[in-house]
Short mmCIF file of C-alpha atoms and ligand atoms in Angstrom, two decimals:
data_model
loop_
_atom_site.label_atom_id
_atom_site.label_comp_id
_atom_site.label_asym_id
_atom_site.label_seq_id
_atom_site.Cartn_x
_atom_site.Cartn_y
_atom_site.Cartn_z
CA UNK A 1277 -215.86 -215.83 -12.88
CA UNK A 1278 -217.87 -213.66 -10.35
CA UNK A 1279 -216.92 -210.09 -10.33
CA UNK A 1280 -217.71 -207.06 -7.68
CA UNK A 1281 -217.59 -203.40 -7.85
CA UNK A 1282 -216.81 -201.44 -5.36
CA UNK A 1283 -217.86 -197.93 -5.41
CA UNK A 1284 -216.19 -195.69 -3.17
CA UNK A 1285 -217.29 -191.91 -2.33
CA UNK A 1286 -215.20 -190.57 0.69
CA UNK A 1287 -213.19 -187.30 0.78
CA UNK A 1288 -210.54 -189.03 2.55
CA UNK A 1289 -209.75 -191.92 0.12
CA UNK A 1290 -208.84 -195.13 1.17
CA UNK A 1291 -208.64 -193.53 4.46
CA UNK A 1292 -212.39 -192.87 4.73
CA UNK A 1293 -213.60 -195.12 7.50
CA UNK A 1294 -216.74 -196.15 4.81
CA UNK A 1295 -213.71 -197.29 2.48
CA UNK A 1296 -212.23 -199.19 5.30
CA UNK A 1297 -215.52 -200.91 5.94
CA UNK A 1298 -216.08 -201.88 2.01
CA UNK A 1299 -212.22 -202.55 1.95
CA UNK A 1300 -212.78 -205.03 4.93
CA UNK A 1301 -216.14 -207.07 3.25
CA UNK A 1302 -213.92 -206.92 -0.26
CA UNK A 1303 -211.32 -208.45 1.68
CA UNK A 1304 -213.28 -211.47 2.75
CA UNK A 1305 -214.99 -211.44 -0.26
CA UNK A 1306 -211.47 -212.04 -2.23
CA UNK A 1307 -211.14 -214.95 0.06
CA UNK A 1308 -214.09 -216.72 -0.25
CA UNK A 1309 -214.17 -216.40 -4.52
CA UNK A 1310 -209.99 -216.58 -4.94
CA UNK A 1311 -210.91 -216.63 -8.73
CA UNK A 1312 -213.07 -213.25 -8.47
CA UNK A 1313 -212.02 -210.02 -10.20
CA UNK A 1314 -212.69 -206.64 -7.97
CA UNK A 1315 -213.72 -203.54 -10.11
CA UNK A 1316 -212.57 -200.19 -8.23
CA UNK A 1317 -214.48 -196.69 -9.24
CA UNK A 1318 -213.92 -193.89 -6.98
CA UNK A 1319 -215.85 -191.07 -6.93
CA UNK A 1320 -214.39 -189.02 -5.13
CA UNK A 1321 -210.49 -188.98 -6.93
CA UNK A 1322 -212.07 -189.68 -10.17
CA UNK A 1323 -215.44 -187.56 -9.70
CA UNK A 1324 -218.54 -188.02 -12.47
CA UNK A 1325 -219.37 -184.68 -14.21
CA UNK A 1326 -222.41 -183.01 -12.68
CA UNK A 1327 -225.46 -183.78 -14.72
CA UNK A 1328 -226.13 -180.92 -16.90
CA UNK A 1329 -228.70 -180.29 -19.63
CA UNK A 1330 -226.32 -181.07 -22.61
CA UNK A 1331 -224.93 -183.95 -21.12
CA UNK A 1332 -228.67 -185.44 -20.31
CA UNK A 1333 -229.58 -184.23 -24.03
CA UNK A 1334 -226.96 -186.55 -25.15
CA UNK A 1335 -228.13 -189.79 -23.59
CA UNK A 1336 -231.09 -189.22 -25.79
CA UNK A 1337 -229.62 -187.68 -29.13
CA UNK A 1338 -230.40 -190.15 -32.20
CA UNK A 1339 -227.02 -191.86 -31.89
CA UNK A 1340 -226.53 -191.22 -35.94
CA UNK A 1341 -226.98 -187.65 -35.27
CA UNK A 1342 -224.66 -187.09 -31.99
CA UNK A 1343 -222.51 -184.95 -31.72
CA UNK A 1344 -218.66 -184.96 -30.76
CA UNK A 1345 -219.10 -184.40 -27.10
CA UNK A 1346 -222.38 -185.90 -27.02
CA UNK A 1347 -221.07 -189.08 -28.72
CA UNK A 1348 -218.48 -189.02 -25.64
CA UNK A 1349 -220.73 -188.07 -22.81
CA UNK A 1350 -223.05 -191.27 -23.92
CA UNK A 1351 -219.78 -193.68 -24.41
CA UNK A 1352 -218.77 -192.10 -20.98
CA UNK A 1353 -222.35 -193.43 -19.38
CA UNK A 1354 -222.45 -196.86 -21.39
CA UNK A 1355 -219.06 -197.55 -20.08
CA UNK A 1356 -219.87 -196.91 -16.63
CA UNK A 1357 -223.33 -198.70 -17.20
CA UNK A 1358 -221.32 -201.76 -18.75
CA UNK A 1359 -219.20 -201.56 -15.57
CA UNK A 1360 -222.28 -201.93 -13.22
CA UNK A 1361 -223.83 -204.85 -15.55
CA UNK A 1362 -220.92 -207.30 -15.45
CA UNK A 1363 -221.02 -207.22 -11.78
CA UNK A 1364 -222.98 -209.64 -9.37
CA UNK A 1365 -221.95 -208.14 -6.58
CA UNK A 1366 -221.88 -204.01 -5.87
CA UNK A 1367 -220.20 -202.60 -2.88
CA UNK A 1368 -220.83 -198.99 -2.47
CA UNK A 1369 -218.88 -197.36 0.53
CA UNK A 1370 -221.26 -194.00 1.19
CA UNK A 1371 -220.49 -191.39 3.83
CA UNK A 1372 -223.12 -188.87 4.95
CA UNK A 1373 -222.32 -185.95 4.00
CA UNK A 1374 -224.62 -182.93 4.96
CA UNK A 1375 -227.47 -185.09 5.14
CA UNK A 1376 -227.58 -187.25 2.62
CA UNK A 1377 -225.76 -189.17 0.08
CA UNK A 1378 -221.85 -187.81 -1.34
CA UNK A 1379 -223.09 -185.08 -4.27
CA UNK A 1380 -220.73 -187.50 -6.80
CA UNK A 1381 -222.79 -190.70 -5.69
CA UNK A 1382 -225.66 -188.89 -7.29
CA UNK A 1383 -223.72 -187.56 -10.36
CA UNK A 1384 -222.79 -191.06 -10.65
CA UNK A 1385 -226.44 -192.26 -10.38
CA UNK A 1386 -227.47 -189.56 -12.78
CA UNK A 1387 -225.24 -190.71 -15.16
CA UNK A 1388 -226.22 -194.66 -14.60
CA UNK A 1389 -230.42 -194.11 -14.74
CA UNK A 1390 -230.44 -194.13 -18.31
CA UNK A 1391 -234.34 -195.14 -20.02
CA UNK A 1392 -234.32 -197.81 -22.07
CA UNK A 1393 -231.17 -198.83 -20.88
CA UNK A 1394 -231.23 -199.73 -17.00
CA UNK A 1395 -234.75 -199.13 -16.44
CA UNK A 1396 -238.16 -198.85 -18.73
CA UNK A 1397 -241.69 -197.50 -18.45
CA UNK A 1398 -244.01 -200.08 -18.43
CA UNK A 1399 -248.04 -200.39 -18.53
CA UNK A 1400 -247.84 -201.23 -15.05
CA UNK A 1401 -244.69 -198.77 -14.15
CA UNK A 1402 -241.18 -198.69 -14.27
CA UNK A 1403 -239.09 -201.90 -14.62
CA UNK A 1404 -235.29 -202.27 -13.59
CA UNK A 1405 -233.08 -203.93 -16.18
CA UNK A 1406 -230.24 -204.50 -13.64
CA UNK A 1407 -231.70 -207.80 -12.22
CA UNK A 1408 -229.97 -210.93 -10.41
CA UNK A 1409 -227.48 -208.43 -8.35
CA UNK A 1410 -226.54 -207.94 -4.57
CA UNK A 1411 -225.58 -205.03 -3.63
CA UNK A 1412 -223.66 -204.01 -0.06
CA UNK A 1413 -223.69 -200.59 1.55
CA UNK A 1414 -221.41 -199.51 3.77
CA UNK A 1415 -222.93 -196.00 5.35
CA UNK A 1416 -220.68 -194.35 8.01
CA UNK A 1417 -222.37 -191.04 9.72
CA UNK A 1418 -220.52 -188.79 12.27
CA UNK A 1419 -224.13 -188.60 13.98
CA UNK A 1420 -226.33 -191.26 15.11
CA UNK A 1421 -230.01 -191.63 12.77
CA UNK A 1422 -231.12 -194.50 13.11
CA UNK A 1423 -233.05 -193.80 15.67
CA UNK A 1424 -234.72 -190.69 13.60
CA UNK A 1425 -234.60 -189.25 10.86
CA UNK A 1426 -232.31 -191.60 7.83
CA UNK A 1427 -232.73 -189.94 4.64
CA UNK A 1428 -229.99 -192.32 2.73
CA UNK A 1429 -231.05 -195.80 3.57
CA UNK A 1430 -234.96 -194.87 1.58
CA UNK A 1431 -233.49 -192.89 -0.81
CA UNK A 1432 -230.72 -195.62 -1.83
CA UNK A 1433 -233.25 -198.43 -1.41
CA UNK A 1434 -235.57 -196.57 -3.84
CA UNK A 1435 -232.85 -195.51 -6.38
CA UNK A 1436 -231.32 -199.25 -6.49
CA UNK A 1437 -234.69 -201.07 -6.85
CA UNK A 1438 -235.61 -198.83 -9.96
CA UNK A 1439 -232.65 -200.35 -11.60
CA UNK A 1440 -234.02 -203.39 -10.40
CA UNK A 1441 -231.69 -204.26 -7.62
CA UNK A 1442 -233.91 -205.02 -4.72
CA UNK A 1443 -231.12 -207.16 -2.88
CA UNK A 1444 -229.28 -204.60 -0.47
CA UNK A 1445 -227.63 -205.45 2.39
CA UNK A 1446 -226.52 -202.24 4.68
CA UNK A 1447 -224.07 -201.71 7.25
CA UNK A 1448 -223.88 -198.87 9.51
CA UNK A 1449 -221.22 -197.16 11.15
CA UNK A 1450 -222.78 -194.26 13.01
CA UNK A 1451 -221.61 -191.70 15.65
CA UNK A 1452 -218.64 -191.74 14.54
CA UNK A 1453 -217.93 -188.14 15.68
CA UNK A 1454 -219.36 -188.64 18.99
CA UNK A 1455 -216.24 -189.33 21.14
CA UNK A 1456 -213.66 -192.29 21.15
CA UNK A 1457 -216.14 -194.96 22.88
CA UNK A 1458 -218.94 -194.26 20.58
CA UNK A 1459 -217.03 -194.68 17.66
CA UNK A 1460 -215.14 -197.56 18.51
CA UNK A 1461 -218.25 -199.79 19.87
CA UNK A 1462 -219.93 -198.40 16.46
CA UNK A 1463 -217.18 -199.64 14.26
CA UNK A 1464 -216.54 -203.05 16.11
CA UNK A 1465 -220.19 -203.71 15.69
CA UNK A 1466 -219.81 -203.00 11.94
CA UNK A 1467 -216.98 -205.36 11.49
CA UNK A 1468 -218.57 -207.74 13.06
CA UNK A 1469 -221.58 -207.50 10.64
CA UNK A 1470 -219.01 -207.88 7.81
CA UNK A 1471 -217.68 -210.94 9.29
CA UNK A 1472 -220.69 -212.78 9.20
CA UNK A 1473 -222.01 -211.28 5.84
CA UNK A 1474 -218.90 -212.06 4.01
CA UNK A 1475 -219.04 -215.61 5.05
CA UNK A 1476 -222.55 -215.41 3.71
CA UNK A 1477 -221.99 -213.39 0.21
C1 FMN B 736 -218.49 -182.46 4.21
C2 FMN B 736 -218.95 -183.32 5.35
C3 FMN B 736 -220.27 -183.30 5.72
C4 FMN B 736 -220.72 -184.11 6.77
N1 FMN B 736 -222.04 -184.11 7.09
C5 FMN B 736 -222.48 -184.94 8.08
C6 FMN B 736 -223.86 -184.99 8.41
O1 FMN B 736 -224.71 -184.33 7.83
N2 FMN B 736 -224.24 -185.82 9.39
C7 FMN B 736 -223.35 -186.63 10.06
O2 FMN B 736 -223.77 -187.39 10.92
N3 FMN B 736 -222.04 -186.60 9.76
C8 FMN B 736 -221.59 -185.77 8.78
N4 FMN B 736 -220.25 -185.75 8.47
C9 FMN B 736 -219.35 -186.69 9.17
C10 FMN B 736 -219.12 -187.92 8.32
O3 FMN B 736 -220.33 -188.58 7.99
C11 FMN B 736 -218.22 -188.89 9.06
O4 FMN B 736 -216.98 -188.25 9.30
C12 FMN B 736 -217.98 -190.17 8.29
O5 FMN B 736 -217.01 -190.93 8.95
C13 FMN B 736 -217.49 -189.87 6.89
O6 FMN B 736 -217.25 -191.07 6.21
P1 FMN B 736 -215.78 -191.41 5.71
O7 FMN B 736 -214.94 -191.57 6.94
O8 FMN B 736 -215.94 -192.64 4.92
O9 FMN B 736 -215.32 -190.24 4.87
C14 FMN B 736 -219.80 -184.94 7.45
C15 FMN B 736 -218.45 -184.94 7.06
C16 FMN B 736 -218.03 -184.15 6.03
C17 FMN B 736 -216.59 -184.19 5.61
#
């Protein structure tokens, strides 16, 4: 049985127009694998601690010798690790927000980049452990960067292909806050992407 995780990080829930882009592809996906199970995580109803020095501590506490919280804070990060591993297929749904990625999609990354775990030092560099994957972005922006200056798309591209997932398919929604025409030629172009991507995934 194939199974995909979405990952959702939009103030506005379900109602986030990244959601209804990763809702859309999930959709589609459902159809094409009817015996597929969907994984939900949202960040931003069900937020990932910020990283902090005694949580990070605890990922590399002997686990004989862990404490109480740091015996949960590392079950907390295998769980969400285990999560990411029995999925194929990763949907993240990622708004900009001031620039750059949602703050809890990179608590949630700091909680996922574990050494040793998802990714190792090597003699020639740094290996991902989370091979074999595809992973689908759905970015929606208020402004229009593609054109200039896109801090997410490098910085996601990077951050996924550490872990070893070098397969990432992105979808833009941009200009979203640029009046009624922009938007709507914007999101009919993304859904039109989806269409054909779905039909491919
Ligand atoms: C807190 C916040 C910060 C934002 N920062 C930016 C920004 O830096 N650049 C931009 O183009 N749009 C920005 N926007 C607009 C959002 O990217 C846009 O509304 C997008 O549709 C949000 O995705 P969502 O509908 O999935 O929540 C921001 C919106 C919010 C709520």
């Amino acid at each position: 049985m194939s199974t995909l995780l979405q990952i959702n990080a939009s103030l506005a829930g379900a109602n986030g127009q990244s959601s209804r882009l990763a809702d859309r592809f999930v959709t589609d996906w459902i159809a094409q694998h009817p015996a597929g199970h969907v994984v939900k995580r949202d960040l931003a109803a069900d937020p990932v601690p910020h990283l902090t020095a005694e949580r990070f501590q605890a990922f590399f506490a002997n686990p004989d010798a862990r404490t109480e919280e740091q015996r949960a804070v590392s079950e907390y990060s295998d769980e969400l690790i285990a999560e990411l591993r029995s999925a194929e297929t990763i949907v993240f749904a990622v708004p900009m927000y001031n620039f750059s990625v949602p703050s809890t999609l990179r608590a949630y990354f700091d909680h996922i980049a574990r050494a040793g775990v998802t990714f190792r030092y090597t003699a020639n560099g740094p290996e991902g452990l989370l091979k074999g994957k595809k992973a689908y972005v759905f970015i929606t922006r208020g402004g229009i960067y593609s054109n200039g200056i896109d801090t997410q798309t490098p910085y996601l591209k990077q951050f996924l292909g550490f872990l070893g997932i070098t397969d990432v398919q992105f979808v833009y929604a941009e200009g979203l806050s640029m009046g009624d025409d922009v938007r709507q030629q914007s999101l009919n172009a993304a859904h039109g992407l989806i269409e054909e991507l779905s039909h491919a995934a």
